[in-house]
PDB file of C-alpha atoms in Angstrom:
ATOM      1  CA  UNK J   1    -107.228  41.806 -66.597  1.00 79.00           C
ATOM      2  CA  UNK J   2    -106.394  41.173 -70.257  1.00 88.00           C
ATOM      3  CA  UNK J   3    -103.593  43.761 -70.286  1.00 92.00           C
ATOM      4  CA  UNK J   4    -102.101  42.174 -67.161  1.00 96.00           C
ATOM      5  CA  UNK J   5    -102.165  38.748 -68.842  1.00 97.00           C
ATOM      6  CA  UNK J   6    -100.593  40.169 -72.021  1.00 96.00           C
ATOM      7  CA  UNK J   7     -97.761  41.692 -70.012  1.00 96.00           C
ATOM      8  CA  UNK J   8     -97.308  38.430 -68.119  1.00 97.00           C
ATOM      9  CA  UNK J   9     -97.164  36.470 -71.379  1.00 98.00           C
ATOM     10  CA  UNK J  10     -94.695  38.922 -72.913  1.00 97.00           C
ATOM     11  CA  UNK J  11     -92.403  38.435 -69.918  1.00 97.00           C
ATOM     12  CA  UNK J  12     -92.700  34.653 -70.191  1.00 97.00           C
ATOM     13  CA  UNK J  13     -91.838  34.739 -73.898  1.00 98.00           C
ATOM     14  CA  UNK J  14     -88.891  37.083 -73.358  1.00 97.00           C
ATOM     15  CA  UNK J  15     -87.557  34.751 -70.651  1.00 98.00           C
ATOM     16  CA  UNK J  16     -87.192  31.890 -73.152  1.00 98.00           C
ATOM     17  CA  UNK J  17     -84.096  32.506 -75.282  1.00 98.00           C
ATOM     18  CA  UNK J  18     -85.115  29.795 -77.767  1.00 98.00           C
ATOM     19  CA  UNK J  19     -88.387  31.588 -78.572  1.00 98.00           C
ATOM     20  CA  UNK J  20     -86.710  34.954 -78.981  1.00 98.00           C
ATOM     21  CA  UNK J  21     -83.922  33.513 -81.118  1.00 98.00           C
ATOM     22  CA  UNK J  22     -86.493  31.789 -83.347  1.00 98.00           C
ATOM     23  CA  UNK J  23     -88.576  34.959 -83.725  1.00 98.00           C
ATOM     24  CA  UNK J  24     -85.462  36.923 -84.652  1.00 97.00           C
ATOM     25  CA  UNK J  25     -84.526  34.277 -87.227  1.00 98.00           C
ATOM     26  CA  UNK J  26     -88.033  34.418 -88.734  1.00 98.00           C
ATOM     27  CA  UNK J  27     -87.814  38.191 -88.982  1.00 97.00           C
ATOM     28  CA  UNK J  28     -84.279  38.129 -90.376  1.00 96.00           C
ATOM     29  CA  UNK J  29     -85.095  35.676 -93.204  1.00 97.00           C
ATOM     30  CA  UNK J  30     -88.081  37.814 -94.195  1.00 96.00           C
ATOM     31  CA  UNK J  31     -90.791  35.321 -93.260  1.00 97.00           C
ATOM     32  CA  UNK J  32     -93.929  37.257 -94.228  1.00 97.00           C
ATOM     33  CA  UNK J  33     -96.630  38.030 -91.655  1.00 96.00           C
ATOM     34  CA  UNK J  34     -95.366  35.462 -89.149  1.00 98.00           C
ATOM     35  CA  UNK J  35     -96.344  34.419 -85.640  1.00 98.00           C
ATOM     36  CA  UNK J  36     -94.872  31.816 -83.341  1.00 98.00           C
ATOM     37  CA  UNK J  37     -98.149  30.460 -82.104  1.00 98.00           C
ATOM     38  CA  UNK J  38    -100.329  27.665 -80.866  1.00 95.00           C
ATOM     39  CA  UNK J  39     -99.158  24.827 -78.675  1.00 93.00           C
ATOM     40  CA  UNK J  40     -95.731  26.164 -77.746  1.00 94.00           C
ATOM     41  CA  UNK J  41     -97.240  29.381 -76.411  1.00 98.00           C
ATOM     42  CA  UNK J  42    -100.076  27.690 -74.527  1.00 97.00           C
ATOM     43  CA  UNK J  43     -97.692  25.061 -73.138  1.00 95.00           C
ATOM     44  CA  UNK J  44     -95.369  27.864 -72.011  1.00 96.00           C
ATOM     45  CA  UNK J  45     -98.265  29.337 -70.010  1.00 97.00           C
ATOM     46  CA  UNK J  46     -99.354  25.962 -68.599  1.00 96.00           C
ATOM     47  CA  UNK J  47     -95.801  25.011 -67.666  1.00 94.00           C
ATOM     48  CA  UNK J  48     -95.351  28.325 -65.842  1.00 96.00           C
ATOM     49  CA  UNK J  49     -98.584  27.725 -63.917  1.00 95.00           C
ATOM     50  CA  UNK J  50     -97.439  24.210 -63.014  1.00 91.00           C
ATOM     51  CA  UNK J  51     -94.011  25.505 -62.007  1.00 92.00           C
ATOM     52  CA  UNK J  52     -92.330  23.280 -64.586  1.00 93.00           C
ATOM     53  CA  UNK J  53     -89.508  24.131 -66.923  1.00 95.00           C
ATOM     54  CA  UNK J  54     -91.025  26.525 -69.435  1.00 96.00           C
ATOM     55  CA  UNK J  55     -90.279  24.326 -72.453  1.00 96.00           C
ATOM     56  CA  UNK J  56     -91.257  21.049 -70.761  1.00 93.00           C
ATOM     57  CA  UNK J  57     -93.083  18.807 -73.293  1.00 88.00           C
ATOM     58  CA  UNK J  58     -92.715  21.422 -76.059  1.00 94.00           C
ATOM     59  CA  UNK J  59     -91.720  19.325 -79.068  1.00 93.00           C
ATOM     60  CA  UNK J  60     -91.582  22.169 -81.570  1.00 97.00           C
ATOM     61  CA  UNK J  61     -92.384  25.799 -82.248  1.00 98.00           C
ATOM     62  CA  UNK J  62     -95.372  26.225 -84.526  1.00 97.00           C
ATOM     63  CA  UNK J  63     -94.683  29.114 -86.866  1.00 98.00           C
ATOM     64  CA  UNK J  64     -97.481  30.365 -89.069  1.00 98.00           C
ATOM     65  CA  UNK J  65     -97.171  32.925 -91.804  1.00 98.00           C
ATOM     66  CA  UNK J  66     -99.071  34.181 -94.818  1.00 97.00           C
ATOM     67  CA  UNK J  67     -97.673  34.296 -98.325  1.00 96.00           C
ATOM     68  CA  UNK J  68    -100.181  34.026-101.181  1.00 94.00           C
ATOM     69  CA  UNK J  69     -97.404  34.036-103.779  1.00 93.00           C
ATOM     70  CA  UNK J  70     -95.870  30.962-102.147  1.00 87.00           C
ATOM     71  CA  UNK J  71     -92.700  31.987-104.006  1.00 89.00           C
ATOM     72  CA  UNK J  72     -90.561  30.470-101.249  1.00 92.00           C
ATOM     73  CA  UNK J  73     -91.636  27.041-100.007  1.00 93.00           C
ATOM     74  CA  UNK J  74     -92.306  26.195 -96.364  1.00 94.00           C
ATOM     75  CA  UNK J  75     -89.370  23.819 -96.522  1.00 95.00           C
ATOM     76  CA  UNK J  76     -86.958  26.478 -97.795  1.00 96.00           C
ATOM     77  CA  UNK J  77     -88.074  29.003 -95.171  1.00 97.00           C
ATOM     78  CA  UNK J  78     -87.757  26.299 -92.503  1.00 96.00           C
ATOM     79  CA  UNK J  79     -84.234  25.427 -93.653  1.00 97.00           C
ATOM     80  CA  UNK J  80     -83.224  29.112 -93.653  1.00 97.00           C
ATOM     81  CA  UNK J  81     -84.581  29.599 -90.133  1.00 98.00           C
ATOM     82  CA  UNK J  82     -83.065  26.368 -88.806  1.00 97.00           C
ATOM     83  CA  UNK J  83     -79.620  27.432 -90.068  1.00 97.00           C
ATOM     84  CA  UNK J  84     -79.873  30.629 -87.985  1.00 97.00           C
ATOM     85  CA  UNK J  85     -80.845  29.083 -84.649  1.00 98.00           C
ATOM     86  CA  UNK J  86     -78.503  27.424 -82.170  1.00 97.00           C
ATOM     87  CA  UNK J  87     -81.064  25.669 -79.959  1.00 97.00           C
ATOM     88  CA  UNK J  88     -82.441  22.172 -80.507  1.00 95.00           C
ATOM     89  CA  UNK J  89     -86.202  22.875 -80.486  1.00 97.00           C
ATOM     90  CA  UNK J  90     -87.617  21.980 -83.894  1.00 97.00           C
ATOM     91  CA  UNK J  91     -89.626  24.483 -85.920  1.00 97.00           C
ATOM     92  CA  UNK J  92     -92.778  23.632 -87.844  1.00 96.00           C
ATOM     93  CA  UNK J  93     -93.778  26.212 -90.462  1.00 96.00           C
ATOM     94  CA  UNK J  94     -97.187  26.434 -92.074  1.00 96.00           C
ATOM     95  CA  UNK J  95     -98.213  28.931 -94.728  1.00 96.00           C
ATOM     96  CA  UNK J  96    -101.788  29.818 -93.816  1.00 95.00           C
ATOM     97  CA  UNK J  97    -102.440  30.851 -97.426  1.00 94.00           C
ATOM     98  CA  UNK J  98    -102.320  27.152 -98.381  1.00 91.00           C
ATOM     99  CA  UNK J  99    -103.938  25.526 -95.323  1.00 89.00           C
ATOM    100  CA  UNK J 100    -107.281  25.007 -97.085  1.00 85.00           C
ATOM    101  CA  UNK J 101    -105.512  22.519 -99.344  1.00 83.00           C
ATOM    102  CA  UNK J 102    -104.618  20.235 -96.391  1.00 80.00           C
ATOM    103  CA  UNK J 103    -107.462  20.735 -93.960  1.00 76.00           C
ATOM    104  CA  UNK J 104    -109.752  17.886 -95.015  1.00 70.00           C
ATOM    105  CA  UNK J 105    -107.024  15.290 -94.529  1.00 70.00           C
ATOM    106  CA  UNK J 106    -105.736  16.767 -91.269  1.00 71.00           C
ATOM    107  CA  UNK J 107    -108.932  17.832 -89.477  1.00 66.00           C
ATOM    108  CA  UNK J 108    -111.741  16.056 -91.294  1.00 67.00           C
ATOM    109  CA  UNK J 109    -113.483  19.111 -92.741  1.00 71.00           C
ATOM    110  CA  UNK J 110    -113.131  21.508 -95.645  1.00 80.00           C
ATOM    111  CA  UNK J 111    -112.498  25.219 -95.223  1.00 84.00           C
ATOM    112  CA  UNK J 112    -112.361  28.239 -97.501  1.00 88.00           C
ATOM    113  CA  UNK J 113    -108.959  29.726 -98.212  1.00 90.00           C
ATOM    114  CA  UNK J 114    -107.771  32.107 -95.512  1.00 94.00           C
ATOM    115  CA  UNK J 115    -107.152  35.746 -96.373  1.00 95.00           C
ATOM    116  CA  UNK J 116    -104.666  36.395 -93.553  1.00 97.00           C
ATOM    117  CA  UNK J 117    -102.477  34.601 -91.047  1.00 98.00           C
ATOM    118  CA  UNK J 118    -104.742  35.926 -88.289  1.00 98.00           C
ATOM    119  CA  UNK J 119    -107.744  34.178 -89.842  1.00 95.00           C
ATOM    120  CA  UNK J 120    -105.851  30.900 -89.572  1.00 94.00           C
ATOM    121  CA  UNK J 121    -105.120  31.502 -85.888  1.00 97.00           C
ATOM    122  CA  UNK J 122    -108.799  32.353 -85.306  1.00 96.00           C
ATOM    123  CA  UNK J 123    -109.757  28.829 -86.412  1.00 91.00           C
ATOM    124  CA  UNK J 124    -107.844  27.235 -83.524  1.00 93.00           C
ATOM    125  CA  UNK J 125    -109.112  26.277 -80.074  1.00 95.00           C
ATOM    126  CA  UNK J 126    -109.413  29.522 -78.063  1.00 97.00           C
ATOM    127  CA  UNK J 127    -106.751  28.554 -75.499  1.00 97.00           C
ATOM    128  CA  UNK J 128    -104.323  27.885 -78.366  1.00 97.00           C
ATOM    129  CA  UNK J 129    -105.240  30.829 -80.612  1.00 98.00           C
ATOM    130  CA  UNK J 130    -102.303  32.835 -79.325  1.00 98.00           C
ATOM    131  CA  UNK J 131     -99.221  33.987 -81.162  1.00 98.00           C
ATOM    132  CA  UNK J 132     -96.473  36.539 -81.036  1.00 98.00           C
ATOM    133  CA  UNK J 133     -94.307  38.279 -83.571  1.00 98.00           C
ATOM    134  CA  UNK J 134     -91.409  40.712 -83.582  1.00 96.00           C
ATOM    135  CA  UNK J 135     -91.386  43.898 -85.574  1.00 90.00           C
ATOM    136  CA  UNK J 136     -88.315  45.383 -87.229  1.00 87.00           C
ATOM    137  CA  UNK J 137     -87.435  47.204 -83.979  1.00 91.00           C
ATOM    138  CA  UNK J 138     -87.547  44.005 -81.922  1.00 90.00           C
ATOM    139  CA  UNK J 139     -90.844  44.902 -80.243  1.00 94.00           C
ATOM    140  CA  UNK J 140     -92.976  41.906 -79.349  1.00 96.00           C
ATOM    141  CA  UNK J 141     -96.669  41.934 -80.318  1.00 96.00           C
ATOM    142  CA  UNK J 142     -99.209  39.345 -79.174  1.00 97.00           C
ATOM    143  CA  UNK J 143    -102.239  38.264 -81.190  1.00 98.00           C
ATOM    144  CA  UNK J 144    -104.932  36.477 -79.178  1.00 98.00           C
ATOM    145  CA  UNK J 145    -108.360  36.879 -80.830  1.00 97.00           C
ATOM    146  CA  UNK J 146    -110.179  35.135 -77.955  1.00 97.00           C
ATOM    147  CA  UNK J 147    -108.082  36.699 -75.220  1.00 97.00           C
ATOM    148  CA  UNK J 148    -105.685  34.973 -72.858  1.00 98.00           C
ATOM    149  CA  UNK J 149    -107.958  34.016 -69.966  1.00 98.00           C
ATOM    150  CA  UNK J 150    -108.732  30.483 -71.194  1.00 97.00           C
ATOM    151  CA  UNK J 151    -105.030  29.695 -71.546  1.00 98.00           C
ATOM    152  CA  UNK J 152    -104.189  31.087 -68.097  1.00 98.00           C
ATOM    153  CA  UNK J 153    -107.223  29.293 -66.610  1.00 97.00           C
ATOM    154  CA  UNK J 154    -106.106  26.026 -68.300  1.00 97.00           C
ATOM    155  CA  UNK J 155    -109.504  25.841 -69.939  1.00 97.00           C
ATOM    156  CA  UNK J 156    -110.000  24.254 -73.365  1.00 97.00           C
ATOM    157  CA  UNK J 157    -113.182  25.045 -75.293  1.00 96.00           C
ATOM    158  CA  UNK J 158    -114.144  23.848 -78.762  1.00 95.00           C
ATOM    159  CA  UNK J 159    -113.955  26.007 -81.851  1.00 92.00           C
ATOM    160  CA  UNK J 160    -116.361  24.453 -84.327  1.00 88.00           C
ATOM    161  CA  UNK J 161    -115.266  26.642 -87.243  1.00 81.00           C
ATOM    162  CA  UNK J 162    -112.662  24.262 -88.580  1.00 73.00           C
ATOM    163  CA  UNK J 163    -112.636  21.058 -86.574  1.00 81.00           C
ATOM    164  CA  UNK J 164    -114.721  17.939 -86.075  1.00 84.00           C
ATOM    165  CA  UNK J 165    -115.890  16.598 -82.725  1.00 91.00           C
ATOM    166  CA  UNK J 166    -113.733  13.483 -83.133  1.00 89.00           C
ATOM    167  CA  UNK J 167    -110.621  15.571 -83.745  1.00 86.00           C
ATOM    168  CA  UNK J 168    -111.431  17.804 -80.750  1.00 92.00           C
ATOM    169  CA  UNK J 169    -111.914  14.808 -78.457  1.00 93.00           C
ATOM    170  CA  UNK J 170    -108.638  13.238 -79.594  1.00 91.00           C
ATOM    171  CA  UNK J 171    -106.716  16.483 -79.055  1.00 90.00           C
ATOM    172  CA  UNK J 172    -108.200  17.192 -75.637  1.00 94.00           C
ATOM    173  CA  UNK J 173    -107.561  13.651 -74.407  1.00 93.00           C
ATOM    174  CA  UNK J 174    -103.887  14.239 -75.116  1.00 89.00           C
ATOM    175  CA  UNK J 175    -103.891  17.585 -73.292  1.00 89.00           C
ATOM    176  CA  UNK J 176    -105.491  16.083 -70.188  1.00 90.00           C
ATOM    177  CA  UNK J 177    -102.944  13.256 -70.149  1.00 89.00           C
ATOM    178  CA  UNK J 178    -100.036  15.731 -70.173  1.00 85.00           C
ATOM    179  CA  UNK J 179    -101.596  18.414 -67.943  1.00 87.00           C
ATOM    180  CA  UNK J 180    -104.077  16.816 -65.503  1.00 90.00           C
ATOM    181  CA  UNK J 181    -105.253  20.254 -64.295  1.00 93.00           C
ATOM    182  CA  UNK J 182    -106.585  21.162 -67.756  1.00 95.00           C
ATOM    183  CA  UNK J 183    -110.361  21.565 -67.827  1.00 97.00           C
ATOM    184  CA  UNK J 184    -112.026  20.554 -71.085  1.00 96.00           C
ATOM    185  CA  UNK J 185    -115.447  21.776 -72.180  1.00 95.00           C
ATOM    186  CA  UNK J 186    -117.499  19.141 -73.987  1.00 95.00           C
ATOM    187  CA  UNK J 187    -118.116  19.596 -77.708  1.00 94.00           C
ATOM    188  CA  UNK J 188    -121.885  20.006 -77.359  1.00 86.00           C
TER     189      UNK J 188
END
């Protein structure tokens, strides 16, 4: 089942020129250890299930990467990527090597520094802990530490590793308003 869902997701991603163009731009500017991940990927799945336009309600592409040296700022990488893309979907870059510095303010809890971009993705809600990258040959690879079933079942479950109950409830209320078919597990 999981392989079938991975192949289905790969086809969905490849059918969206804006995603592929963005991934190519990330690769071409040398963005280290990157994934286009999170909401845009889950929304792509949900929109396909609801037979909507694939980028309906997608406000930006979340791009995560890992660079401990932080030699190039998020802003400079973002500017370099934005200059290479022709579409109008915004990009939002986050260096997972520095996320621990912002987590308390954003999510209401403290976390230890991540050691990889994948560790950052693993802290997300399971249905959103999905990303893809392109290698130097243009091959697409998906990273989904909790699998893809929750996303394809439109099922949101908490991940208590790096989020408070209040933050979870606020996020899931927004999801249910935009996608009424989404099923949300309670925090407890």
